JSON list of C-alpha atoms in Angstrom, two decimals:
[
{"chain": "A", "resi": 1, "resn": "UNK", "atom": "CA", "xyz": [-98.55, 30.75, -74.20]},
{"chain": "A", "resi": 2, "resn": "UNK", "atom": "CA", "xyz": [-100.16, 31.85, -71.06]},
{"chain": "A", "resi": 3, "resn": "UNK", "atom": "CA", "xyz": [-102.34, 28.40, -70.69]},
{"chain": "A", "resi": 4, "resn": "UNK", "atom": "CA", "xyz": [-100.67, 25.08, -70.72]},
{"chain": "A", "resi": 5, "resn": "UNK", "atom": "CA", "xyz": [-100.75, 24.11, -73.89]},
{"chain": "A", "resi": 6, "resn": "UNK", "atom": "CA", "xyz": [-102.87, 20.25, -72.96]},
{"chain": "A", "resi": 7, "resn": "UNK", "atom": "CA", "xyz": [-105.71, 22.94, -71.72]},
{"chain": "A", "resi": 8, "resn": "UNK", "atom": "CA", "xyz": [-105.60, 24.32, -75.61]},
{"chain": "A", "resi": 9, "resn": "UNK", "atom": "CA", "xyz": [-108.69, 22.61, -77.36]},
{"chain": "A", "resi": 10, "resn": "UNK", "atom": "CA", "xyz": [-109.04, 24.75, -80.57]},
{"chain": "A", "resi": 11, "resn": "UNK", "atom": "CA", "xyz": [-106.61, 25.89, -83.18]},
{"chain": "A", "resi": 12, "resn": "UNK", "atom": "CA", "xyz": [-103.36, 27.62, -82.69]},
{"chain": "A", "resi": 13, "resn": "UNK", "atom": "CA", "xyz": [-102.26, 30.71, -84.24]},
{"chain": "A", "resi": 14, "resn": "UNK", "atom": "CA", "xyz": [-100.76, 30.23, -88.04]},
{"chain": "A", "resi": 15, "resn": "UNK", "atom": "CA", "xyz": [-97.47, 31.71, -86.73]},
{"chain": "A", "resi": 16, "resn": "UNK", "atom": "CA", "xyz": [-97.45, 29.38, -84.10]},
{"chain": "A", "resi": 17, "resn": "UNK", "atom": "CA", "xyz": [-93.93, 27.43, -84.00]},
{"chain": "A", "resi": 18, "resn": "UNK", "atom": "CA", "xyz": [-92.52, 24.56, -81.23]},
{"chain": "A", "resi": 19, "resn": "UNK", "atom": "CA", "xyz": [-88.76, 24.92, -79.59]},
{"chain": "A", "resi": 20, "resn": "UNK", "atom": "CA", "xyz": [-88.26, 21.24, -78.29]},
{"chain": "A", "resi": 21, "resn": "UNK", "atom": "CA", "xyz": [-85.22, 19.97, -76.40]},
{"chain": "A", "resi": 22, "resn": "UNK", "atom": "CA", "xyz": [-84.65, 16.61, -75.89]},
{"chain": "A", "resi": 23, "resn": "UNK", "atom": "CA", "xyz": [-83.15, 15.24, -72.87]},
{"chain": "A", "resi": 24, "resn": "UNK", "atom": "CA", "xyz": [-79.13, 14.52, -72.57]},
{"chain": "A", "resi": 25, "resn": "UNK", "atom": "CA", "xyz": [-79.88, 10.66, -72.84]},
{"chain": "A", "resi": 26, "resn": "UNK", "atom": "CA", "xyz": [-81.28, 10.98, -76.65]},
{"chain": "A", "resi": 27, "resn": "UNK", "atom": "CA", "xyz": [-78.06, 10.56, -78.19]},
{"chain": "A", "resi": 28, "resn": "UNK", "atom": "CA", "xyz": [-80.09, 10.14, -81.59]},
{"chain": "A", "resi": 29, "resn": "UNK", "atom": "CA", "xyz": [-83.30, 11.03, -82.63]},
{"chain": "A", "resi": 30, "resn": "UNK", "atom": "CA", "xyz": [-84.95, 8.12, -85.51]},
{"chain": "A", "resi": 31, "resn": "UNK", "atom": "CA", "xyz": [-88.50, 7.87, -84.91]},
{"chain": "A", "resi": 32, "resn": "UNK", "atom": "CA", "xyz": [-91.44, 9.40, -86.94]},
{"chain": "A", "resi": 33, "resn": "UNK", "atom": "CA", "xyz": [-93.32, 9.97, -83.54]},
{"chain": "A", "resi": 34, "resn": "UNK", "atom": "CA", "xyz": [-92.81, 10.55, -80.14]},
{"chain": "A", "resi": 35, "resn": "UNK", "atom": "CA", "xyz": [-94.25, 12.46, -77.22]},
{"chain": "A", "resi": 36, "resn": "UNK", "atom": "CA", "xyz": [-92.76, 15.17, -75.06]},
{"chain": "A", "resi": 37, "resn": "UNK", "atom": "CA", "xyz": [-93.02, 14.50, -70.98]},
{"chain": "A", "resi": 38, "resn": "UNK", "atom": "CA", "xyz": [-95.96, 17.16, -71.29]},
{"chain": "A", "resi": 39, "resn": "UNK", "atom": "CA", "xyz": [-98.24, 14.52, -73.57]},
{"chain": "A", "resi": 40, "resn": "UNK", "atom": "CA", "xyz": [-97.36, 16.91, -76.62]},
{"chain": "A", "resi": 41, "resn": "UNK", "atom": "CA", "xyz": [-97.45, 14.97, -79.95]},
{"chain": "A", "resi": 42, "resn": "UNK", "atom": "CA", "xyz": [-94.62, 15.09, -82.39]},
{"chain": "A", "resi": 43, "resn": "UNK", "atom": "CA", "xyz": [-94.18, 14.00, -86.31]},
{"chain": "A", "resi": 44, "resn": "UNK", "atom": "CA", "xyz": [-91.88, 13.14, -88.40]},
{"chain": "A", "resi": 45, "resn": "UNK", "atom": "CA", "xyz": [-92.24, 14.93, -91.65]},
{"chain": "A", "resi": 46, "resn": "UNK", "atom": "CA", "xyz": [-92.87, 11.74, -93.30]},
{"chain": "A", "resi": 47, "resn": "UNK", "atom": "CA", "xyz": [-95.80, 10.82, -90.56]},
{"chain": "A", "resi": 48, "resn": "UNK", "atom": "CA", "xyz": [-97.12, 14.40, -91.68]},
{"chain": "A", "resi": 49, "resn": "UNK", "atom": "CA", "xyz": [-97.05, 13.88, -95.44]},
{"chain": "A", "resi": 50, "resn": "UNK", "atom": "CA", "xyz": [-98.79, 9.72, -94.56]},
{"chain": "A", "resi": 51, "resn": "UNK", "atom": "CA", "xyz": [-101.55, 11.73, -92.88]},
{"chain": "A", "resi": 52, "resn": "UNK", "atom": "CA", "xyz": [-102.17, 15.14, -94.36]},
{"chain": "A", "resi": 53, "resn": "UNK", "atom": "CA", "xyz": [-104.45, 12.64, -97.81]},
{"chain": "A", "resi": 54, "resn": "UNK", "atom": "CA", "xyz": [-107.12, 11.50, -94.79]},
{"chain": "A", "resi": 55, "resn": "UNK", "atom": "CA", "xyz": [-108.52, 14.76, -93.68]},
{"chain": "A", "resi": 56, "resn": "UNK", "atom": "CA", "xyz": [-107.54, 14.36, -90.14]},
{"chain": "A", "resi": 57, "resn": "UNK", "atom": "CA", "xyz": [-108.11, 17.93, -89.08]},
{"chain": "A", "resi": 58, "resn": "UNK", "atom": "CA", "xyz": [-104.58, 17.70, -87.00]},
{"chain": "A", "resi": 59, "resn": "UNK", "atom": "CA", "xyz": [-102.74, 21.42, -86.78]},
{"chain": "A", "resi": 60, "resn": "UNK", "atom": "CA", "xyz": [-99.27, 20.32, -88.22]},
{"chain": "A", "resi": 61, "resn": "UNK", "atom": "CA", "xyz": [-96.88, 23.21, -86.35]},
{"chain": "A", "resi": 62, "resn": "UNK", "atom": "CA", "xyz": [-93.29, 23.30, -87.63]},
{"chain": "A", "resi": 63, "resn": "UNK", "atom": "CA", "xyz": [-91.04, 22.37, -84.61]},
{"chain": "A", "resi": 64, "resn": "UNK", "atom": "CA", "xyz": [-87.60, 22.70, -83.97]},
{"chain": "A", "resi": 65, "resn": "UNK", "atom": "CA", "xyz": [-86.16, 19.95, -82.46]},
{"chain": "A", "resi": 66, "resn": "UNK", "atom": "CA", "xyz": [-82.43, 20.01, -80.68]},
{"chain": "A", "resi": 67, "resn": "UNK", "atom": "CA", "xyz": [-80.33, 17.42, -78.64]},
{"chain": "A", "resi": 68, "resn": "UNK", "atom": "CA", "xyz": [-79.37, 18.56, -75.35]},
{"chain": "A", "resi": 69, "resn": "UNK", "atom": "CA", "xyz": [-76.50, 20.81, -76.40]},
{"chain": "A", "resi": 70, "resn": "UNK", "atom": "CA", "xyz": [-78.26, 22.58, -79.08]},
{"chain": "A", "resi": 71, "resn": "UNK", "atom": "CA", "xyz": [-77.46, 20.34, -82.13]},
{"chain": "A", "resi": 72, "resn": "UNK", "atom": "CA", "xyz": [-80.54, 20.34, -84.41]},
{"chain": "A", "resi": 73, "resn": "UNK", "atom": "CA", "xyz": [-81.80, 16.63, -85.01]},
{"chain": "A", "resi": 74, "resn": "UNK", "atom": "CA", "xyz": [-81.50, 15.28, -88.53]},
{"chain": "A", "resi": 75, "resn": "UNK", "atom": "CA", "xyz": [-84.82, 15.20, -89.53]},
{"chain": "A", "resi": 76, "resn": "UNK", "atom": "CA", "xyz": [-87.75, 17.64, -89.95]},
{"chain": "A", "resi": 77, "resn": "UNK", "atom": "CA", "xyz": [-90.35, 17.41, -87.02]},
{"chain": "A", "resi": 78, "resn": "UNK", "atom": "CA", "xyz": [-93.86, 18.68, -86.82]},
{"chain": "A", "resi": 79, "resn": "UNK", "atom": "CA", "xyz": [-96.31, 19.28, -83.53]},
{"chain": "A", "resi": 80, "resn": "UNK", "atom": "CA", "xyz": [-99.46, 17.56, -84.31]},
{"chain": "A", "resi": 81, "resn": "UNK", "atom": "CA", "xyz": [-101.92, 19.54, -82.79]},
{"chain": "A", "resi": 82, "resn": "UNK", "atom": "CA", "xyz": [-105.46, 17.64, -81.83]},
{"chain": "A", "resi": 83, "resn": "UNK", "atom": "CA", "xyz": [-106.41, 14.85, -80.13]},
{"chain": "A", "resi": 84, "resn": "UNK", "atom": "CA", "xyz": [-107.54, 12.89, -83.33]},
{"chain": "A", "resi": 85, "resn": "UNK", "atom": "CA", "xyz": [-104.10, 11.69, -83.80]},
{"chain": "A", "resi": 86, "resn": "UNK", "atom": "CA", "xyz": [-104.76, 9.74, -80.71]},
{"chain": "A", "resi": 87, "resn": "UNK", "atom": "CA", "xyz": [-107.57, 7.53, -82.45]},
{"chain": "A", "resi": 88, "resn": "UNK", "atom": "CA", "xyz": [-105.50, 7.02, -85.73]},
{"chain": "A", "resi": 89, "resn": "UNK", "atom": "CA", "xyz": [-102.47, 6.17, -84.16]},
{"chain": "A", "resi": 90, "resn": "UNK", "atom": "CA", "xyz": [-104.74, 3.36, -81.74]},
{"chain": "A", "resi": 91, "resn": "UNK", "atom": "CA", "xyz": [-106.36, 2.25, -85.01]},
{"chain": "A", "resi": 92, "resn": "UNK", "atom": "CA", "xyz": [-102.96, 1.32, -86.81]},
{"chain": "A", "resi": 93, "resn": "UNK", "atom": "CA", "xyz": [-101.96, -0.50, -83.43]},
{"chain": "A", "resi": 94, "resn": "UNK", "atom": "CA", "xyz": [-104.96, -2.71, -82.94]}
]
């Protein structure tokens, strides 16, 4: 991408796809969500498949997710792309 991708406020491309590497510390990866240092939002593919039944309008691009030397993490992950994800996730913590 040539803007930083917090700046993007509209849909991505439908052949968009995420490369994410975690840092050396993450010695295992178990969580349905997490955020990236740059505020980008990641699912689980089970956090995908709870949301996609309410309509949330969130951009679900496949991501590829690796440990620090390149091992692929166990589970499938997801960028979910819009800041709606932000109110549902407040909503289920309140």
């Amino acid at each position: 991408m040539d803007t930083n991708y917090l700046a993007v406020n509209e849909q991505l491309p439908d052949d968009t796809s995420a490369d994410i590497e975690l840092f050396s510390s993450v010695r295992r990866l178990k969580v349905d969500y997490f955020e990236t240092i740059t505020g980008t939002r990641v699912v689980s593919d089970a956090f995908k498949r709870l949301l996609e039944p309410f309509k949330t309008n969130v951009q679900f691009i496949p991501a590829v997710v690796r440990y620090h030397d390149a091992r692929p993490v166990e589970q499938t992950y997801w960028l979910a792309h819009l800041e709606c994800l932000g109110l549902i996730l407040f909503s289920w913590s309140t």
